Tab-separated table of C-alpha atoms and ligand atoms in Angstrom:
chain	number	residue	atom	x	y	z
A	1	MET	CA	0.000	0.000	0.000
A	2	ALA	CA	1.294	3.476	-0.818
A	3	SER	CA	2.171	5.488	2.279
A	4	GLU	CA	-0.276	8.086	3.577
A	5	PRO	CA	0.392	11.609	2.235
A	6	VAL	CA	1.853	13.898	4.896
A	7	VAL	CA	-0.741	16.540	4.035
A	8	SER	CA	-4.168	15.972	2.630
A	9	LEU	CA	-6.614	18.799	2.107
A	10	ASP	CA	-9.924	17.248	1.360
A	11	GLY	CA	-12.397	19.630	-0.263
A	12	ILE	CA	-11.676	22.482	2.119
A	13	THR	CA	-13.638	25.692	1.972
A	14	LYS	CA	-13.048	28.766	4.110
A	15	ARG	CA	-15.703	31.442	4.088
A	16	TYR	CA	-15.534	34.799	5.782
A	17	GLU	CA	-18.615	36.994	5.995
A	18	THR	CA	-18.504	38.274	2.461
A	19	THR	CA	-15.598	36.353	0.927
A	20	THR	CA	-14.891	32.760	0.049
A	21	ALA	CA	-11.131	32.698	0.578
A	22	VAL	CA	-10.685	28.981	-0.197
A	23	ASP	CA	-13.186	27.159	-2.342
A	24	ASP	CA	-13.435	23.342	-2.263
A	25	LEU	CA	-9.678	22.817	-2.476
A	26	SER	CA	-8.193	19.316	-2.554
A	27	ILE	CA	-4.432	18.818	-2.452
A	28	THR	CA	-2.076	16.127	-1.194
A	29	VAL	CA	1.587	16.558	-0.331
A	30	SER	CA	3.883	13.531	-0.119
A	31	GLU	CA	6.746	12.725	2.226
A	32	GLY	CA	9.791	14.930	1.623
A	33	GLU	CA	8.083	17.026	-1.026
A	34	PHE	CA	8.683	20.760	-1.514
A	35	PHE	CA	5.180	21.874	-2.436
A	36	THR	CA	4.323	25.476	-3.323
A	37	LEU	CA	1.040	27.353	-3.372
A	38	VAL	CA	1.496	30.101	-5.945
A	39	GLY	CA	-0.963	32.658	-7.248
A	40	PRO	CA	-1.814	36.346	-7.320
A	41	SER	CA	-2.716	38.413	-4.283
A	42	GLY	CA	-5.998	37.362	-2.697
A	43	CYS	CA	-6.222	33.899	-4.301
A	44	GLY	CA	-6.286	32.147	-0.919
A	45	LYS	CA	-2.683	30.980	-0.415
A	46	THR	CA	-2.188	32.333	3.086
A	47	THR	CA	-5.615	31.184	4.215
A	48	THR	CA	-4.811	27.664	2.985
A	49	LEU	CA	-1.533	27.681	4.913
A	50	ARG	CA	-3.279	28.982	8.039
A	51	LEU	CA	-5.832	26.193	7.776
A	52	LEU	CA	-2.978	23.697	7.563
A	53	GLY	CA	-1.262	25.238	10.550
A	54	GLY	CA	-4.403	25.244	12.669
A	55	PHE	CA	-4.630	29.044	12.903
A	56	GLU	CA	-8.017	28.919	11.172
A	57	GLU	CA	-10.763	26.306	11.010
A	58	ALA	CA	-12.272	25.313	7.667
A	59	THR	CA	-15.928	26.085	6.992
A	60	ALA	CA	-16.200	22.739	5.185
A	61	GLY	CA	-13.901	19.867	4.304
A	62	ALA	CA	-11.098	18.232	6.256
A	63	VAL	CA	-7.406	18.863	6.848
A	64	ARG	CA	-5.530	15.593	7.389
A	65	LEU	CA	-1.960	15.233	8.576
A	66	ARG	CA	-0.632	11.712	7.976
A	67	GLY	CA	-4.183	10.571	7.502
A	68	GLU	CA	-5.491	12.000	10.754
A	69	ASP	CA	-8.266	14.595	10.702
A	70	VAL	CA	-6.781	17.495	12.692
A	71	THR	CA	-9.948	19.565	12.937
A	72	GLY	CA	-9.873	21.224	16.353
A	73	VAL	CA	-6.208	20.365	16.986
A	74	PRO	CA	-4.397	23.597	17.960
A	75	PRO	CA	-1.204	24.698	16.130
A	76	GLU	CA	1.165	23.694	18.939
A	77	ALA	CA	-0.130	20.125	18.876
A	78	ARG	CA	0.294	19.664	15.102
A	79	ASP	CA	4.042	18.862	14.891
A	80	ILE	CA	4.702	21.624	12.384
A	81	GLY	CA	7.198	24.474	12.084
A	82	VAL	CA	5.949	27.780	10.702
A	83	VAL	CA	7.805	30.750	9.231
A	84	PHE	CA	5.845	33.876	8.419
A	85	GLN	CA	6.531	36.786	6.112
A	86	SER	CA	7.633	39.131	8.891
A	87	TYR	CA	10.563	37.865	10.910
A	88	ALA	CA	8.600	37.795	14.164
A	89	LEU	CA	11.722	37.266	16.261
A	90	PHE	CA	11.572	38.274	19.907
A	91	PRO	CA	13.681	41.450	20.078
A	92	HIS	CA	14.427	41.127	23.805
A	93	MET	CA	15.945	37.658	23.364
A	94	THR	CA	19.310	36.702	21.865
A	95	VAL	CA	19.481	34.760	18.610
A	96	GLY	CA	20.159	31.560	20.595
A	97	GLU	CA	17.163	32.175	22.884
A	98	ASN	CA	14.961	32.800	19.859
A	99	VAL	CA	15.938	29.463	18.322
A	100	GLY	CA	15.647	27.751	21.719
A	101	TYR	CA	12.139	29.174	22.133
A	102	GLY	CA	10.875	26.541	19.734
A	103	LEU	CA	12.051	23.940	22.258
A	104	ASN	CA	9.892	25.261	25.102
A	105	PHE	CA	7.031	23.138	23.857
A	106	ALA	CA	8.884	20.067	22.624
A	107	ASP	CA	12.089	18.284	23.597
A	108	PRO	CA	15.015	18.493	21.198
A	109	PRO	CA	15.129	15.440	18.973
A	110	GLY	CA	17.672	12.664	19.561
A	111	GLY	CA	18.195	13.353	23.281
A	112	MET	CA	20.226	16.527	22.615
A	113	SER	CA	20.421	19.400	25.078
A	114	THR	CA	18.785	22.686	24.111
A	115	ASP	CA	22.205	24.335	23.681
A	116	GLU	CA	23.442	21.561	21.423
A	117	ARG	CA	20.302	21.699	19.311
A	118	VAL	CA	20.448	25.511	19.003
A	119	ALA	CA	24.118	25.329	17.942
A	120	GLU	CA	23.321	22.625	15.392
A	121	LEU	CA	20.445	24.588	13.877
A	122	LEU	CA	22.413	27.839	13.652
A	123	GLU	CA	25.218	25.937	11.942
A	124	LEU	CA	22.695	24.471	9.521
A	125	VAL	CA	21.364	27.878	8.465
A	126	GLY	CA	24.864	29.332	8.117
A	127	LEU	CA	24.844	31.315	11.382
A	128	GLY	CA	27.162	29.142	13.482
A	129	GLY	CA	28.332	31.009	16.596
A	130	PHE	CA	25.588	33.661	16.442
A	131	GLU	CA	23.961	32.479	19.712
A	132	ASP	CA	24.627	35.646	21.721
A	133	ARG	CA	23.845	38.144	19.003
A	134	ASP	CA	21.003	40.620	19.273
A	135	PRO	CA	18.427	39.804	16.545
A	136	THR	CA	17.729	43.492	15.913
A	137	ALA	CA	21.366	43.875	14.815
A	138	LEU	CA	21.028	41.271	12.048
A	139	SER	CA	20.293	41.802	8.363
A	140	GLY	CA	16.867	40.830	7.002
A	141	GLY	CA	18.273	37.672	5.448
A	142	GLN	CA	19.979	36.655	8.689
A	143	ARG	CA	16.823	37.251	10.693
A	144	GLN	CA	14.836	35.065	8.364
A	145	ARG	CA	17.438	32.303	8.770
A	146	VAL	CA	16.993	32.562	12.531
A	147	ALA	CA	13.223	32.273	12.065
A	148	ILE	CA	13.761	29.149	9.940
A	149	ALA	CA	16.129	27.679	12.558
A	150	ARG	CA	13.537	28.367	15.266
A	151	ALA	CA	10.799	26.645	13.261
A	152	LEU	CA	13.033	23.614	12.664
A	153	ALA	CA	14.354	23.304	16.236
A	154	PRO	CA	11.823	20.780	17.556
A	155	GLY	CA	12.319	18.602	14.434
A	156	PRO	CA	8.780	19.074	13.087
A	157	ASP	CA	7.178	16.660	10.666
A	158	LEU	CA	6.102	19.487	8.356
A	159	LEU	CA	7.438	22.962	7.577
A	160	LEU	CA	5.107	25.789	6.492
A	161	LEU	CA	6.592	28.937	4.973
A	162	ASP	CA	4.489	31.987	4.090
A	163	GLU	CA	6.373	34.335	1.730
A	164	PRO	CA	9.450	34.131	3.977
A	165	MET	CA	11.594	36.126	1.574
A	166	SER	CA	9.216	38.834	0.420
A	167	ALA	CA	10.862	41.524	2.551
A	168	LEU	CA	14.316	40.839	1.084
A	169	ASP	CA	15.876	42.358	-1.993
A	170	ALA	CA	15.859	40.346	-5.214
A	171	ARG	CA	19.508	39.267	-5.081
A	172	LEU	CA	19.296	38.013	-1.524
A	173	ARG	CA	15.991	36.313	-2.232
A	174	GLU	CA	17.566	34.292	-5.014
A	175	ARG	CA	20.490	33.270	-2.809
A	176	LEU	CA	18.316	32.362	0.134
A	177	ARG	CA	15.976	30.266	-1.985
A	178	VAL	CA	18.898	28.118	-3.143
A	179	GLU	CA	19.935	27.665	0.480
A	180	LEU	CA	16.402	26.913	1.591
A	181	LYS	CA	16.060	24.236	-1.058
A	182	ARG	CA	19.387	22.689	-0.016
A	183	LEU	CA	18.340	22.721	3.637
A	184	GLN	CA	14.978	21.175	2.820
A	185	GLN	CA	16.644	18.381	0.858
A	186	GLU	CA	19.277	17.783	3.510
A	187	LEU	CA	16.641	17.457	6.235
A	188	ASP	CA	14.233	15.710	3.873
A	189	ILE	CA	11.411	17.664	5.511
A	190	THR	CA	8.004	17.928	3.857
A	191	THR	CA	7.480	21.611	3.096
A	192	VAL	CA	4.544	23.741	2.013
A	193	TYR	CA	5.627	27.122	0.720
A	194	VAL	CA	3.530	30.158	-0.209
A	195	THR	CA	4.607	32.762	-2.753
A	196	HIS	CA	3.040	35.083	-5.298
A	197	ASP	CA	6.286	34.938	-7.298
A	198	GLN	CA	5.852	32.379	-10.056
A	199	GLU	CA	9.533	32.358	-10.926
A	200	GLU	CA	10.446	31.555	-7.330
A	201	ALA	CA	7.817	28.805	-7.312
A	202	LEU	CA	9.247	27.201	-10.455
A	203	ALA	CA	12.807	27.443	-9.144
A	204	ILE	CA	12.288	25.941	-5.720
A	205	SER	CA	9.467	23.400	-5.873
A	206	ASP	CA	9.002	19.713	-6.566
A	207	ARG	CA	5.352	20.461	-7.319
A	208	VAL	CA	3.241	23.589	-7.381
A	209	ALA	CA	-0.453	24.347	-7.085
A	210	VAL	CA	-1.346	27.395	-9.170
A	211	MET	CA	-4.180	29.022	-7.245
A	212	HIS	CA	-6.879	31.386	-8.472
A	213	ASP	CA	-10.063	32.526	-6.707
A	214	GLY	CA	-9.633	30.084	-3.831
A	215	GLY	CA	-9.124	26.986	-5.977
A	216	ALA	CA	-6.223	25.141	-7.601
A	217	GLU	CA	-6.208	25.685	-11.366
A	218	GLN	CA	-3.421	23.144	-11.864
A	219	VAL	CA	-1.211	20.994	-9.661
A	220	GLY	CA	1.974	19.588	-11.130
A	221	THR	CA	5.730	19.763	-11.483
A	222	PRO	CA	7.172	23.157	-12.443
A	223	ARG	CA	7.958	21.769	-15.887
A	224	ALA	CA	4.459	20.410	-16.454
A	225	VAL	CA	2.858	23.667	-15.372
A	226	TYR	CA	5.225	25.661	-17.576
A	227	ASP	CA	5.165	23.427	-20.661
A	228	ARG	CA	1.568	22.246	-20.498
A	229	PRO	CA	-0.615	24.822	-18.746
A	230	ALA	CA	-4.049	23.306	-18.211
A	231	THR	CA	-6.043	26.540	-18.177
A	232	ASN	CA	-5.969	29.980	-19.683
A	233	PHE	CA	-5.170	31.441	-16.268
A	234	VAL	CA	-2.112	29.211	-15.751
A	235	ALA	CA	-0.894	29.932	-19.287
A	236	GLU	CA	-1.057	33.674	-18.566
A	237	PHE	CA	0.220	33.593	-14.974
A	238	VAL	CA	3.259	31.329	-15.216
A	239	GLY	CA	6.117	32.883	-17.185
A	240	ASP	CA	6.003	35.060	-20.290
A	241	ASN	CA	3.511	33.620	-22.725
A	242	ASN	CA	1.437	34.350	-25.793
A	243	VAL	CA	-2.081	33.021	-25.482
A	244	PHE	CA	-4.241	32.858	-28.613
A	245	SER	CA	-7.884	32.046	-29.068
A	246	GLY	CA	-9.313	30.912	-32.405
A	247	ARG	CA	-11.816	28.720	-34.201
A	248	VAL	CA	-10.963	25.184	-35.286
A	249	ALA	CA	-11.175	25.029	-39.095
A	250	GLY	CA	-10.218	21.380	-39.456
A	251	ARG	CA	-7.776	18.623	-38.605
A	252	ASP	CA	-4.815	17.439	-40.587
A	253	GLY	CA	-3.352	14.321	-38.973
A	254	ASP	CA	-1.880	15.391	-35.636
A	255	THR	CA	-2.400	19.077	-36.225
A	256	LEU	CA	-5.402	21.340	-35.971
A	257	ASN	CA	-5.917	24.220	-38.343
A	258	ILE	CA	-7.049	27.147	-36.247
A	259	ASP	CA	-8.334	30.457	-37.582
A	260	VAL	CA	-6.844	33.301	-35.589
A	261	GLY	CA	-8.226	36.398	-37.235
A	262	PRO	CA	-6.569	37.042	-40.568
A	263	THR	CA	-4.562	33.826	-40.738
A	264	THR	CA	-4.905	30.127	-40.120
A	265	VAL	CA	-2.192	28.467	-38.066
A	266	GLN	CA	-1.325	24.830	-37.428
A	267	VAL	CA	-1.174	23.659	-33.839
A	268	ALA	CA	-0.159	20.194	-32.639
A	269	SER	CA	-3.009	18.221	-31.102
A	270	PRO	CA	-1.858	14.599	-30.849
A	271	ASP	CA	-4.728	13.383	-28.666
A	272	GLY	CA	-7.343	16.039	-29.245
A	273	THR	CA	-10.973	15.405	-30.028
A	274	ALA	CA	-11.583	18.838	-31.452
A	275	SER	CA	-14.138	19.339	-34.187
A	276	SER	CA	-14.564	22.131	-36.681
A	277	GLY	CA	-16.158	25.189	-35.173
A	278	ASP	CA	-14.789	24.561	-31.648
A	279	THR	CA	-13.049	27.404	-29.874
A	280	ALA	CA	-9.400	26.579	-29.213
A	281	VAL	CA	-7.041	28.345	-26.810
A	282	PHE	CA	-3.343	27.705	-27.366
A	283	CYS	CA	-0.104	29.318	-26.291
A	284	VAL	CA	3.387	29.826	-27.625
A	285	ARG	CA	6.243	30.815	-25.296
A	286	PRO	CA	8.491	33.657	-26.466
A	287	GLU	CA	11.297	31.105	-26.757
A	288	GLY	CA	9.014	29.063	-29.046
A	289	PHE	CA	9.084	31.817	-31.657
A	290	SER	CA	11.741	31.663	-34.324
A	291	ARG	CA	12.406	34.249	-37.007
A	292	GLY	CA	12.057	32.865	-40.515
A	293	GLY	CA	11.190	29.571	-42.128
A	294	ALA	CA	8.715	28.178	-39.591
A	295	THR	CA	5.372	26.672	-40.641
A	296	ASN	CA	3.298	29.422	-39.021
A	297	GLN	CA	4.199	33.056	-39.623
A	298	LEU	CA	2.804	36.185	-37.968
A	299	ARG	CA	3.840	39.634	-39.086
A	300	ALA	CA	3.972	42.063	-36.196
A	301	GLU	CA	5.124	45.580	-35.468
A	302	LEU	CA	7.664	46.414	-32.807
A	303	GLU	CA	6.199	48.423	-29.914
A	304	SER	CA	9.125	48.393	-27.515
A	305	ALA	CA	12.223	46.434	-26.595
A	306	GLU	CA	13.630	45.751	-23.132
A	307	PHE	CA	17.325	44.892	-22.878
A	308	LEU	CA	17.680	42.241	-20.158
A	309	GLY	CA	21.365	41.422	-20.595
A	310	TRP	CA	21.060	37.757	-21.540
A	311	THR	CA	18.313	38.554	-24.053
A	312	THR	CA	16.116	41.367	-25.316
A	313	ARG	CA	12.381	41.058	-24.704
A	314	LEU	CA	10.282	42.438	-27.530
A	315	HIS	CA	6.761	43.762	-27.116
A	316	LEU	CA	5.074	43.370	-30.488
A	317	ASP	CA	1.736	44.414	-31.863
A	318	TRP	CA	0.038	41.763	-33.956
A	319	GLU	CA	-3.481	42.631	-35.111
A	320	GLY	CA	-4.015	44.760	-31.998
A	321	LYS	CA	-2.801	42.008	-29.679
A	322	GLU	CA	0.438	42.232	-27.706
A	323	LEU	CA	2.942	39.455	-28.326
A	324	LEU	CA	6.141	38.825	-26.393
A	325	ALA	CA	9.205	37.610	-28.245
A	326	ARG	CA	12.924	37.426	-27.559
A	327	THR	CA	15.914	38.204	-29.650
A	328	ASP	CA	19.674	38.443	-29.409
A	329	ALA	CA	19.910	40.722	-32.420
A	330	ALA	CA	18.946	44.362	-32.820
A	331	PRO	CA	15.174	44.382	-33.403
A	332	SER	CA	13.691	45.850	-36.559
A	333	GLU	CA	10.382	47.737	-36.940
A	334	ILE	CA	8.563	44.855	-38.581
A	335	VAL	CA	9.124	41.496	-36.985
A	336	SER	CA	8.075	38.220	-38.474
A	337	VAL	CA	7.555	35.652	-35.754
A	338	GLY	CA	7.203	32.023	-36.703
A	339	PHE	CA	6.460	28.836	-34.826
A	340	GLU	CA	6.140	25.156	-35.587
A	341	PRO	CA	2.884	23.333	-34.706
A	342	GLU	CA	4.669	21.467	-31.883
A	343	ASP	CA	5.973	24.713	-30.361
A	344	ALA	CA	2.377	25.639	-29.580
A	345	HIS	CA	0.563	24.060	-26.642
A	346	LEU	CA	-3.169	23.522	-26.920
A	347	VAL	CA	-4.678	24.699	-23.614
A	348	THR	CA	-8.393	24.081	-24.084
A	349	VAL	CA	-10.838	23.201	-26.845
A	350	GLU	CA	-14.563	23.627	-26.320
B	401	ATP	P1	-1.687	37.728	-0.573
B	401	ATP	O1	-0.671	37.217	-1.541
B	401	ATP	O2	-2.137	39.122	-0.864
B	401	ATP	O3	-1.331	37.501	0.863
B	401	ATP	P2	-3.382	35.377	-0.520
B	401	ATP	O4	-3.423	34.593	-1.779
B	401	ATP	O5	-2.525	34.849	0.560
B	401	ATP	O6	-3.023	36.872	-0.849
B	401	ATP	P3	-5.514	35.279	1.410
B	401	ATP	O7	-4.793	36.127	2.403
B	401	ATP	O8	-5.605	33.840	1.683
B	401	ATP	O9	-4.880	35.484	-0.032
B	401	ATP	O10	-6.969	35.884	1.210
B	401	ATP	C1	-7.934	35.328	0.355
B	401	ATP	C2	-9.198	36.160	0.395
B	401	ATP	O11	-9.813	36.055	1.676
B	401	ATP	C3	-8.964	37.644	0.164
B	401	ATP	O12	-10.045	38.143	-0.585
B	401	ATP	C4	-8.962	38.220	1.563
B	401	ATP	O13	-9.370	39.556	1.546
B	401	ATP	C5	-9.942	37.329	2.285
B	401	ATP	N1	-9.613	37.178	3.716
B	401	ATP	C6	-8.481	36.649	4.228
B	401	ATP	N2	-8.505	36.654	5.582
B	401	ATP	C7	-9.687	37.218	5.933
B	401	ATP	C8	-10.319	37.520	7.192
B	401	ATP	N3	-9.730	37.229	8.353
B	401	ATP	N4	-11.536	38.096	7.148
B	401	ATP	C9	-12.148	38.382	5.984
B	401	ATP	N5	-11.613	38.128	4.766
B	401	ATP	C10	-10.391	37.548	4.741
């Protein structure tokens, strides 16, 4: 028998007076997984994490930890470590006392003393020897490491992180996310992470749930969500993308002919059941566009170009619709973008 998931959200709904923050959400997280809830502001990520942590009770549905319904079980009895957006360190305590605070409610694992455990955790987060420091004299990144060490101190079964890096500058955020991932793998601790930053979610996670309006639009590996977005929302939200809508004109083997305004393009549809007249939504990533010679060709006008160092992102106007493309060369006024049928991903047909 497959082992019980560490986390199982079973059709949970959380309603406030006028808002449904989480709407019939079902998700499972397996042992050792780094699982991320990602989505725009207000989509219900934090509420979902708070339900998991026991800081809120669901209006309907069940939260299960290792198969056990934890409804009514308070946060401190859930065997979880939590790190919030703000550092929430106790300013009147030293760094060591802050980390040790997590051990007031649970013994250190493996028969260690509190001092030994605190030293081990600080070492683990790259702050070895910082025990006697004043937390207010630390940088934002260091404070957040202390908060992570504090959450990990009792050796929890599950780690919950709510936008732990949002207060840090972009450079530091990127460095800390690499370290966090390494730490998570080293400890092999099941982790649920919340971010609105889709790039961060792709970079750090084993699987992500892309959330929208309180529900999960798609749950999958970063690659699956990026390469094969299941809905229009996911296609638009995750990474730069060009999403087209058109009418199916016919099928030609494994490709559909789709009318998109003035032209008909060919889009791969190996297992589709589309019929003529259906509305098809498909997307092509900027990196899926090539210049000349491709099967499908769109002639667009250059609106603006952003130099990003490793590439230049082009904002193009095609029939009144904005397209994003990339180039290494100097862009010209008229840009012909081409793509092969298999460089397009069919999102929905109805
Ligand atoms: P953000 O990225 O901005 O933190 P989020 O995805 O974490 O957003 P939530 O904080 O979970 O979103 O909020 C989801 C919805 O529920 C929002 O519309 C929010 O206004 C509402 N909401 C959250 N908490 C409460 C509350 N205590 N009372 C009333 N409404 C709430």
